[in-house]
């Protein structure tokens, strides 16, 4: 299913169940059950076969009975293995530090209070992590049979940016997901998702044997049909659950606290993604070790002043975003509106630059400092290897630049923003490394240099376009569309995805659809192009080669150097997709034998010798008029103007005639 | 892979565009010269290519295991040219290390190693400072097993950028392979850093830990294991890793293990990836599961077999019966029925033609339920005759073993392959020496005599009971009646009398039954009582032709006898028995024409007594019709190839017609047409008789000796008696000594006389007299003639009713005793000695002095 088709499905589902959450819940449950039934059917099929074979073993006379018994055992073992495969769910290892008994009594009291208020069972485990998030997860003890342990994960960065009241609202929201008021559909979907993901991973591996290949094909067909339909419903249901959890949280903590918490998250999300973490990681260029106090740095950074333009951009983006069908969480605007805030109240919100007073971290009490130290140290350990790798790459890049400076002819040290070399490939390599190590800001001059030298450079256009788009510059949009329209195989998907994200964030749904459709089209074209270029058939339409004498000269020189080459003809396959990537068909022939017969052995030898040496501006297929590709080769010969060797006047014009005599085409 | 069976299937022929590279096989892992080439797949018959199935590209054919990959040659060639030329063009156009690597990988994927080397050289020249390019190219070379080139590139990469992880790992791997573990560890220090698991693949570190473990450096192995466990905690559940750590900890004497508690998983038993179990444990678990399933399946199967047995009901009573098992409903069985039952103890109630109630036990061994097919047969009233045959199928099969079961109302057989169905004529056996044995159980119908005779040897009482029961229900079975009477000993005659007397009142009168009764009564001296009985019957039915005939038979007066026969014929002109009596009387007097006329007439009136067939045969021989008889018997054999009587008569006629030399060929032809199962015995008996008829007593004696069969001693005795100088052999033979056949004893006596063994001859003559005296009325008359002190007159001899051969023998015996009448007696003997069947040869020997026997 293409993105466009999936989006259409999402729209239909949204329209069908608008205002009918119970019907949506029921429908999703049905689809979940269908998925489970698919698995159950497969297992039942296997056990059924095993049972039948066992029955045969009981009814059949020996030795047939023993043979049936052996087959029955094999099928049963396979069925048990399949059951084990489906029952097993890879549970991700829980992140963060488990809150031990007696620690953070205020936070624990808050959780107990919320549990009593909302009326749900307590969490089995509370963990303090490094994520800018709070979330609930379940770890099934018995695979798809459930009996899960519930786990609440609260990130220290989150605690650092919200007040205790806002945290109460956020935790109430998470409790609501767990409460009896919520259906279990979400959890079932989650489990099913994990099961199918595991299955998908196995299905990607080529199956050995026709049975496994057949089973893979059936499973992939089923999953391809089923999964988007379940996903469409689960997305809509998930959004409904979010709204519901928001309302529960608003009941418990008050709507202003809930909206305030959501707005704080909305403001700080881009700050973390675009400012804080990139700034921290830039340190790897200079320092060989990651900092040991990253959480202290975070608390300090929250107090630092912000670039007002940047903050305004983030606010504009946050308020401009509207709920999209393909997201699990509704947009802030819609969530605030659903909690009773008017449009003007929402649109009047500004960037919350000041750190919260008091901050929710205070709920950790005396345990705060040890936990901060411990988690900072943990972050350092986790990051150390990648930090050192970035540091190594930065050092290597510096060495490379220093070497370029010392190179003969270099008179001054080239600044990163002013590259002197015209080697686009080297420039491009440097630009990418710079963008990765120091960010796109610092790589921009290099990217512009590349585009000055090679205006159509797709990679540079995408990186620069992405950067400018983030800054709200229309140039970014123009650059990305240029790549998307060029149909560059490698960079078109990145350009389209960047555009789609940008349009979704800015609420420009028409343009978002355009970008999505462009990506769908591109992927379809890639698939068709691969099919078109994977085989040459005698019926393929041919075009004149279209090369100048100058472009042909190296090939002619090559042919001339071969004494065993009696003639050569060149044409192009008329390809529909990506016609700029040309596909040449070169027919060569050894001198004819006595009586005008073709020498197929000599032809084959000539083709084998030429294949590694022929260089043309595109794909090339070299063939002889005899052998497997004889019919295509004869069509190339018959194409007017295809003769390229021998070149002498007269000989060139005689060649096709001679070819016609040798290989008449009726 | 192409496959042929007996030369038919698919096969590759041809080898073009061959390229070879040395690398380990993808399948068996052995290093060898892997070949890639173009070929053509053919459908072959006797390895001759018949239908081309397309051109193929064979890729990496292993010289050791012959495994390879195969692709359509045209598609492969197109893909090769288009993909490699496309990626090379991209490299020329973009000139980046990435494009070089893509093109290089494409070329290697299509085994274009020379072109790849050229490209590699170009790329390395173009990017002389690019360490990552070298490390990536080295990785490509590892994939194609070009390890020297891989190591060179890794070293170059490391020299250019000593911190490049790929280069460090590459060189470290090389050093590990060469045992330089500490150097390798130094290079892999980057993988020991905290957080390395998030950044790098830790497989080389794991390999290094394993290498340390193998080298016995467990401290280092343990250090690295700690790092691995820290970076990849899931590894703590991997069996191989756990084994490595456990061994290292044992060797290092560590008290506390770094390993977490093992988490058991069903999935881990079936899939190796991340499994907490070793391959052996997984195999064991799967094997245990398989055994458990097999045990469960076998238990269910055994119980199913136990609960689903069948009892076959063979109802030979001639009327439907009702069979009731335990408390189940009664089931009606006409002839054959199959009733389901479980193994165990059951009560069977039979009602209808037979009333019976009995306890039956159906049981078989636990293991035998799978290996054997037991058969339980319910035989109401024991009426059915069952036969168990053990057949041996082999190149040269042993004779089958037969067991006849009669009279048992319930029989169990431990194993039967063919229950009430015909076994195949032949079965494929593995080799010349092997043998396949099959057990057949079937019901015998219409062969009561055979059944009776076979059981007589082993269980006489049961055999007699069976015969009497059968004769009561089937009195028309003359064969069984005759066999029964033949088998009776003197002590058993009263029960036979009782049996036969019980059938005298049956109407219509069964003449044969009455004749049997009369014969028995003659032996037991009850003739007078018998006359009274028949007179009484005649008084009740004075016009009964049968009773008139039967009354005449036992009358001691010839005149009255003739009168009764006449009255019988008058009462019913179509009643054949008195006519037959007239024919036999004529035969007894040597009047062949009259005898043949009367006998043929009796036969035309429906009498099919075997005695008539024999008498007609002898009469025709007496009339010199041997040549015509040969033709007649040949025709009869053509329509009934296995007719034993016809073959015997044919050989007799051939001998009489001067075709004795052709008898052997005719006999061999006849024997080949016999069913395989009976050929050894029936064919053997036929051989002995045919040799005798051909005038070869020595061969007849040899043939008779080779067959262990009850009737054969008679032929042996006759052959030895006729074989000059061998009569004593017969006289000394303990089996022959037990013979009670009077005229065979007479033949031995005559042979001894001719051999000059006077004393032995006298003893056997006395034995003959005793035997005859114990017989019927005619026998007793004959005994008087044999023991007569003066030569009997012709009239006296004519009055005794004997078969022609017996009469000839009597004449020759008398001729030996009364030399003064030898010529007269010999003339008479010659007249009666027309059939070549015993005692022809001994009589002929007496008639012709001491003739030199034929053969040998």
Tab-separated table of N, CA and C in Angstrom, chain B residues 142-250:
chain	number	residue	atom	x	y	z
B	142	UNK	N	37.230	-9.948	2.290
B	142	UNK	CA	36.946	-11.023	3.255
B	142	UNK	C	35.745	-11.846	2.782
B	143	UNK	N	34.765	-11.160	2.214
B	143	UNK	CA	33.559	-11.869	1.757
B	143	UNK	C	33.874	-12.852	0.633
B	144	UNK	N	34.906	-12.547	-0.179
B	144	UNK	CA	35.249	-13.476	-1.265
B	144	UNK	C	36.464	-14.335	-0.884
B	145	UNK	N	36.756	-14.359	0.415
B	145	UNK	CA	37.814	-15.225	0.953
B	145	UNK	C	39.200	-14.893	0.430
B	146	UNK	N	39.415	-13.652	0.029
B	146	UNK	CA	40.748	-13.240	-0.423
B	146	UNK	C	41.448	-12.607	0.786
B	147	UNK	N	41.924	-13.476	1.671
B	147	UNK	CA	42.359	-13.002	2.981
B	147	UNK	C	43.683	-12.236	2.936
B	148	UNK	N	44.579	-12.628	2.034
B	148	UNK	CA	45.861	-11.920	1.949
B	148	UNK	C	45.624	-10.464	1.556
B	149	UNK	N	44.795	-10.276	0.524
B	149	UNK	CA	44.494	-8.924	0.053
B	149	UNK	C	43.766	-8.144	1.154
B	150	UNK	N	42.890	-8.833	1.866
B	150	UNK	CA	42.148	-8.203	2.958
B	150	UNK	C	43.121	-7.686	4.018
B	151	UNK	N	44.071	-8.521	4.393
B	151	UNK	CA	45.010	-8.129	5.440
B	151	UNK	C	45.850	-6.934	4.996
B	152	UNK	N	46.260	-6.954	3.730
B	152	UNK	CA	47.089	-5.857	3.195
B	152	UNK	C	46.323	-4.535	3.273
B	153	UNK	N	45.080	-4.593	2.858
B	153	UNK	CA	44.263	-3.361	2.862
B	153	UNK	C	44.007	-2.869	4.289
B	154	UNK	N	43.754	-3.808	5.185
B	154	UNK	CA	43.533	-3.397	6.590
B	154	UNK	C	44.793	-2.732	7.153
B	155	UNK	N	45.933	-3.317	6.851
B	155	UNK	CA	47.207	-2.739	7.354
B	155	UNK	C	47.389	-1.332	6.805
B	156	UNK	N	47.102	-1.162	5.512
B	156	UNK	CA	47.233	0.172	4.905
B	156	UNK	C	46.279	1.156	5.574
B	157	UNK	N	45.057	0.709	5.810
B	157	UNK	CA	44.069	1.590	6.446
B	157	UNK	C	44.537	1.986	7.840
B	158	UNK	N	45.088	1.028	8.564
B	158	UNK	CA	45.535	1.307	9.928
B	158	UNK	C	46.713	2.276	9.924
B	159	UNK	N	47.556	2.129	8.906
B	159	UNK	CA	48.703	3.044	8.804
B	159	UNK	C	48.231	4.469	8.527
B	160	UNK	N	47.201	4.571	7.691
B	160	UNK	CA	46.695	5.909	7.365
B	160	UNK	C	45.952	6.536	8.541
B	161	UNK	N	45.171	5.727	9.240
B	161	UNK	CA	44.390	6.252	10.363
B	161	UNK	C	44.419	5.230	11.486
B	162	UNK	N	45.372	5.369	12.379
B	162	UNK	CA	45.525	4.351	13.435
B	162	UNK	C	44.305	4.244	14.345
B	163	UNK	N	43.428	5.252	14.311
B	163	UNK	CA	42.258	5.191	15.201
B	163	UNK	C	41.010	4.670	14.502
B	164	UNK	N	41.115	4.376	13.218
B	164	UNK	CA	39.914	3.949	12.477
B	164	UNK	C	39.442	2.592	13.018
B	165	UNK	N	38.233	2.565	13.578
B	165	UNK	CA	37.794	1.298	14.204
B	165	UNK	C	37.771	0.133	13.225
B	166	UNK	N	37.289	0.376	11.997
B	166	UNK	CA	37.215	-0.738	11.038
B	166	UNK	C	38.593	-1.321	10.776
B	167	UNK	N	39.578	-0.439	10.648
B	167	UNK	CA	40.942	-0.903	10.389
B	167	UNK	C	41.475	-1.657	11.594
B	168	UNK	N	41.228	-1.130	12.770
B	168	UNK	CA	41.722	-1.785	13.992
B	168	UNK	C	41.085	-3.169	14.145
B	169	UNK	N	39.785	-3.207	13.893
B	169	UNK	CA	39.091	-4.505	14.007
B	169	UNK	C	39.614	-5.480	12.961
B	170	UNK	N	39.793	-4.978	11.732
B	170	UNK	CA	40.270	-5.828	10.637
B	170	UNK	C	41.629	-6.425	10.955
B	171	UNK	N	42.568	-5.572	11.371
B	171	UNK	CA	43.922	-6.061	11.675
B	171	UNK	C	43.879	-6.972	12.902
B	172	UNK	N	43.047	-6.588	13.862
B	172	UNK	CA	42.941	-7.414	15.064
B	172	UNK	C	42.431	-8.813	14.720
B	173	UNK	N	41.467	-8.866	13.829
B	173	UNK	CA	40.923	-10.173	13.429
B	173	UNK	C	42.016	-11.034	12.803
B	174	UNK	N	42.805	-10.391	11.946
B	174	UNK	CA	43.923	-11.082	11.289
B	174	UNK	C	44.914	-11.587	12.334
B	175	UNK	N	45.198	-10.742	13.301
B	175	UNK	CA	46.171	-11.131	14.336
B	175	UNK	C	45.595	-12.253	15.211
B	176	UNK	N	44.301	-12.170	15.455
B	176	UNK	CA	43.652	-13.246	16.226
B	176	UNK	C	43.827	-14.577	15.516
B	177	UNK	N	43.634	-14.529	14.207
B	177	UNK	CA	43.747	-15.762	13.419
B	177	UNK	C	45.157	-16.323	13.486
B	178	UNK	N	46.116	-15.432	13.726
B	178	UNK	CA	47.511	-15.890	13.797
B	178	UNK	C	47.992	-16.027	15.239
B	179	UNK	N	47.095	-16.000	16.173
B	179	UNK	CA	47.440	-16.266	17.572
B	179	UNK	C	48.039	-15.095	18.319
B	180	UNK	N	48.056	-13.926	17.689
B	180	UNK	CA	48.642	-12.759	18.378
B	180	UNK	C	47.516	-12.059	19.148
B	181	UNK	N	47.143	-12.673	20.250
B	181	UNK	CA	45.945	-12.233	20.959
B	181	UNK	C	46.142	-10.902	21.679
B	182	UNK	N	47.292	-10.710	22.278
B	182	UNK	CA	47.498	-9.453	23.020
B	182	UNK	C	47.527	-8.258	22.083
B	183	UNK	N	48.179	-8.447	20.909
B	183	UNK	CA	48.194	-7.367	19.918
B	183	UNK	C	46.760	-7.081	19.454
B	184	UNK	N	46.029	-8.153	19.268
B	184	UNK	CA	44.634	-7.986	18.836
B	184	UNK	C	43.846	-7.219	19.892
B	185	UNK	N	44.076	-7.548	21.145
B	185	UNK	CA	43.325	-6.880	22.218
B	185	UNK	C	43.652	-5.388	22.264
B	186	UNK	N	44.921	-5.089	22.043
B	186	UNK	CA	45.320	-3.674	22.023
B	186	UNK	C	44.547	-2.936	20.939
B	187	UNK	N	44.452	-3.583	19.776
B	187	UNK	CA	43.747	-2.933	18.664
B	187	UNK	C	42.240	-2.828	18.937
B	188	UNK	N	41.728	-3.783	19.703
B	188	UNK	CA	40.279	-3.785	19.952
B	188	UNK	C	39.901	-3.007	21.213
B	189	UNK	N	40.834	-2.228	21.730
B	189	UNK	CA	40.529	-1.499	22.968
B	189	UNK	C	39.315	-0.586	22.807
B	190	UNK	N	39.110	-0.136	21.560
B	190	UNK	CA	37.968	0.740	21.308
B	190	UNK	C	36.650	0.029	21.621
B	191	UNK	N	36.648	-1.269	21.474
B	191	UNK	CA	35.411	-2.019	21.736
B	191	UNK	C	35.200	-2.267	23.229
B	192	UNK	N	36.231	-2.034	24.000
B	192	UNK	CA	36.091	-2.252	25.443
B	192	UNK	C	35.611	-1.005	26.157
B	193	UNK	N	35.519	0.095	25.428
B	193	UNK	CA	35.087	1.332	26.056
B	193	UNK	C	33.624	1.243	26.480
B	194	UNK	N	33.283	1.935	27.557
B	194	UNK	CA	31.864	1.961	27.915
B	194	UNK	C	31.035	2.542	26.770
B	195	UNK	N	29.931	1.959	26.539
B	195	UNK	CA	29.048	2.447	25.471
B	195	UNK	C	29.407	1.913	24.106
B	196	UNK	N	30.449	1.072	24.025
B	196	UNK	CA	30.854	0.541	22.709
B	196	UNK	C	29.742	-0.296	22.084
B	197	UNK	N	28.959	-0.914	22.935
B	197	UNK	CA	27.860	-1.739	22.419
B	197	UNK	C	26.837	-0.940	21.648
B	198	UNK	N	26.720	0.343	21.962
B	198	UNK	CA	25.778	1.205	21.236
B	198	UNK	C	26.374	1.662	19.918
B	199	UNK	N	27.685	1.594	19.800
B	199	UNK	CA	28.373	2.179	18.655
B	199	UNK	C	28.920	1.137	17.685
B	200	UNK	N	29.408	0.032	18.222
B	200	UNK	CA	30.112	-0.937	17.381
B	200	UNK	C	29.514	-2.338	17.508
B	201	UNK	N	29.880	-3.133	16.524
B	201	UNK	CA	29.567	-4.549	16.590
B	201	UNK	C	30.617	-5.212	17.495
B	202	UNK	N	30.152	-5.877	18.525
B	202	UNK	CA	31.092	-6.431	19.508
B	202	UNK	C	31.528	-7.860	19.180
B	203	UNK	N	31.133	-8.322	17.994
B	203	UNK	CA	31.482	-9.709	17.630
B	203	UNK	C	32.990	-9.961	17.689
B	204	UNK	N	33.843	-9.038	17.191
B	204	UNK	CA	35.288	-9.306	17.284
B	204	UNK	C	35.762	-9.468	18.729
B	205	UNK	N	35.165	-8.702	19.630
B	205	UNK	CA	35.571	-8.812	21.030
B	205	UNK	C	35.171	-10.182	21.586
B	206	UNK	N	34.004	-10.623	21.170
B	206	UNK	CA	33.524	-11.950	21.581
B	206	UNK	C	34.474	-13.023	21.040
B	207	UNK	N	34.860	-12.840	19.771
B	207	UNK	CA	35.790	-13.806	19.169
B	207	UNK	C	37.105	-13.810	19.939
B	208	UNK	N	37.548	-12.630	20.340
B	208	UNK	CA	38.810	-12.548	21.083
B	208	UNK	C	38.672	-13.249	22.434
B	209	UNK	N	37.525	-13.056	23.080
B	209	UNK	CA	37.301	-13.727	24.366
B	209	UNK	C	37.340	-15.240	24.172
B	210	UNK	N	36.728	-15.690	23.074
B	210	UNK	CA	36.737	-17.138	22.794
B	210	UNK	C	38.167	-17.617	22.530
B	211	UNK	N	38.908	-16.786	21.780
B	211	UNK	CA	40.292	-17.160	21.469
B	211	UNK	C	41.118	-17.236	22.756
B	212	UNK	N	40.907	-16.303	23.662
B	212	UNK	CA	41.608	-16.358	24.954
B	212	UNK	C	41.209	-17.627	25.700
B	213	UNK	N	39.921	-17.915	25.655
B	213	UNK	CA	39.433	-19.116	26.330
B	213	UNK	C	40.093	-20.365	25.779
B	214	UNK	N	40.187	-20.431	24.451
B	214	UNK	CA	40.794	-21.614	23.825
B	214	UNK	C	42.280	-21.706	24.161
B	215	UNK	N	42.895	-20.528	24.287
B	215	UNK	CA	44.334	-20.519	24.589
B	215	UNK	C	44.589	-20.763	26.073
B	216	UNK	N	43.532	-20.937	26.836
B	216	UNK	CA	43.693	-21.199	28.264
B	216	UNK	C	43.955	-19.950	29.077
B	217	UNK	N	43.799	-18.796	28.479
B	217	UNK	CA	44.028	-17.536	29.211
B	217	UNK	C	42.672	-17.035	29.718
B	218	UNK	N	42.268	-17.666	30.787
B	218	UNK	CA	40.908	-17.451	31.252
B	218	UNK	C	40.702	-16.110	31.936
B	219	UNK	N	41.754	-15.566	32.529
B	219	UNK	CA	41.610	-14.253	33.173
B	219	UNK	C	41.196	-13.220	32.134
B	220	UNK	N	41.940	-13.242	30.988
B	220	UNK	CA	41.636	-12.282	29.927
B	220	UNK	C	40.243	-12.550	29.353
B	221	UNK	N	39.933	-13.825	29.193
B	221	UNK	CA	38.603	-14.170	28.659
B	221	UNK	C	37.509	-13.641	29.576
B	222	UNK	N	37.767	-13.749	30.876
B	222	UNK	CA	36.785	-13.279	31.851
B	222	UNK	C	36.656	-11.761	31.823
B	223	UNK	N	37.789	-11.082	31.670
B	223	UNK	CA	37.751	-9.606	31.594
B	223	UNK	C	36.900	-9.165	30.409
B	224	UNK	N	37.173	-9.796	29.274
B	224	UNK	CA	36.412	-9.418	28.074
B	224	UNK	C	34.941	-9.806	28.219
B	225	UNK	N	34.674	-10.906	28.884
B	225	UNK	CA	33.282	-11.329	29.079
B	225	UNK	C	32.537	-10.311	29.920
B	226	UNK	N	33.223	-9.773	30.913
B	226	UNK	CA	32.588	-8.730	31.737
B	226	UNK	C	32.191	-7.543	30.870
B	227	UNK	N	33.114	-7.167	29.969
B	227	UNK	CA	32.830	-6.036	29.076
B	227	UNK	C	31.635	-6.365	28.193
B	228	UNK	N	31.650	-7.552	27.647
B	228	UNK	CA	30.558	-7.962	26.742
B	228	UNK	C	29.222	-7.972	27.475
B	229	UNK	N	29.247	-8.474	28.691
B	229	UNK	CA	28.013	-8.542	29.475
B	229	UNK	C	27.515	-7.144	29.827
B	230	UNK	N	28.452	-6.251	30.065
B	230	UNK	CA	28.069	-4.875	30.383
B	230	UNK	C	27.438	-4.197	29.173
B	231	UNK	N	28.020	-4.428	28.017
B	231	UNK	CA	27.560	-3.743	26.814
B	231	UNK	C	26.358	-4.445	26.158
B	232	UNK	N	26.287	-5.750	26.320
B	232	UNK	CA	25.178	-6.494	25.703
B	232	UNK	C	24.636	-7.486	26.722
B	233	UNK	N	23.814	-6.998	27.660
B	233	UNK	CA	23.353	-7.879	28.754
B	233	UNK	C	22.610	-9.113	28.255
B	234	UNK	N	21.962	-9.008	27.069
B	234	UNK	CA	21.231	-10.179	26.565
B	234	UNK	C	22.151	-11.364	26.299
B	235	UNK	N	23.416	-11.061	26.099
B	235	UNK	CA	24.381	-12.130	25.836
B	235	UNK	C	24.460	-13.095	27.024
B	236	UNK	N	24.076	-12.591	28.188
B	236	UNK	CA	24.125	-13.413	29.398
B	236	UNK	C	23.225	-14.622	29.333
B	237	UNK	N	22.319	-14.631	28.373
B	237	UNK	CA	21.420	-15.785	28.242
B	237	UNK	C	21.813	-16.681	27.076
B	238	UNK	N	22.882	-16.318	26.389
B	238	UNK	CA	23.337	-17.112	25.237
B	238	UNK	C	24.192	-18.275	25.748
B	239	UNK	N	23.857	-19.450	25.286
B	239	UNK	CA	24.518	-20.636	25.834
B	239	UNK	C	26.025	-20.616	25.619
B	240	UNK	N	26.465	-20.289	24.396
B	240	UNK	CA	27.902	-20.348	24.108
B	240	UNK	C	28.664	-19.379	25.000
B	241	UNK	N	28.070	-18.199	25.162
B	241	UNK	CA	28.732	-17.211	26.002
B	241	UNK	C	28.791	-17.716	27.444
B	242	UNK	N	27.728	-18.266	27.895
B	242	UNK	CA	27.686	-18.763	29.267
B	242	UNK	C	28.720	-19.875	29.465
B	243	UNK	N	28.831	-20.725	28.431
B	243	UNK	CA	29.796	-21.820	28.535
B	243	UNK	C	31.214	-21.266	28.622
B	244	UNK	N	31.472	-20.239	27.809
B	244	UNK	CA	32.797	-19.610	27.806
B	244	UNK	C	33.114	-19.031	29.195
B	245	UNK	N	32.143	-18.287	29.732
B	245	UNK	CA	32.365	-17.638	31.024
B	245	UNK	C	32.483	-18.682	32.130
B	246	UNK	N	31.611	-19.666	32.076
B	246	UNK	CA	31.638	-20.684	33.130
B	246	UNK	C	32.993	-21.397	33.158
B	247	UNK	N	33.489	-21.692	31.986
B	247	UNK	CA	34.784	-22.374	31.916
B	247	UNK	C	35.894	-21.468	32.453
B	248	UNK	N	35.817	-20.200	32.036
B	248	UNK	CA	36.841	-19.243	32.481
B	248	UNK	C	36.773	-19.080	33.994
B	249	UNK	N	35.574	-19.015	34.523
B	249	UNK	CA	35.431	-18.830	35.978
B	249	UNK	C	35.929	-20.058	36.740
B	250	UNK	N	35.635	-21.228	36.184
B	250	UNK	CA	36.129	-22.447	36.831
B	250	UNK	C	37.653	-22.458	36.870
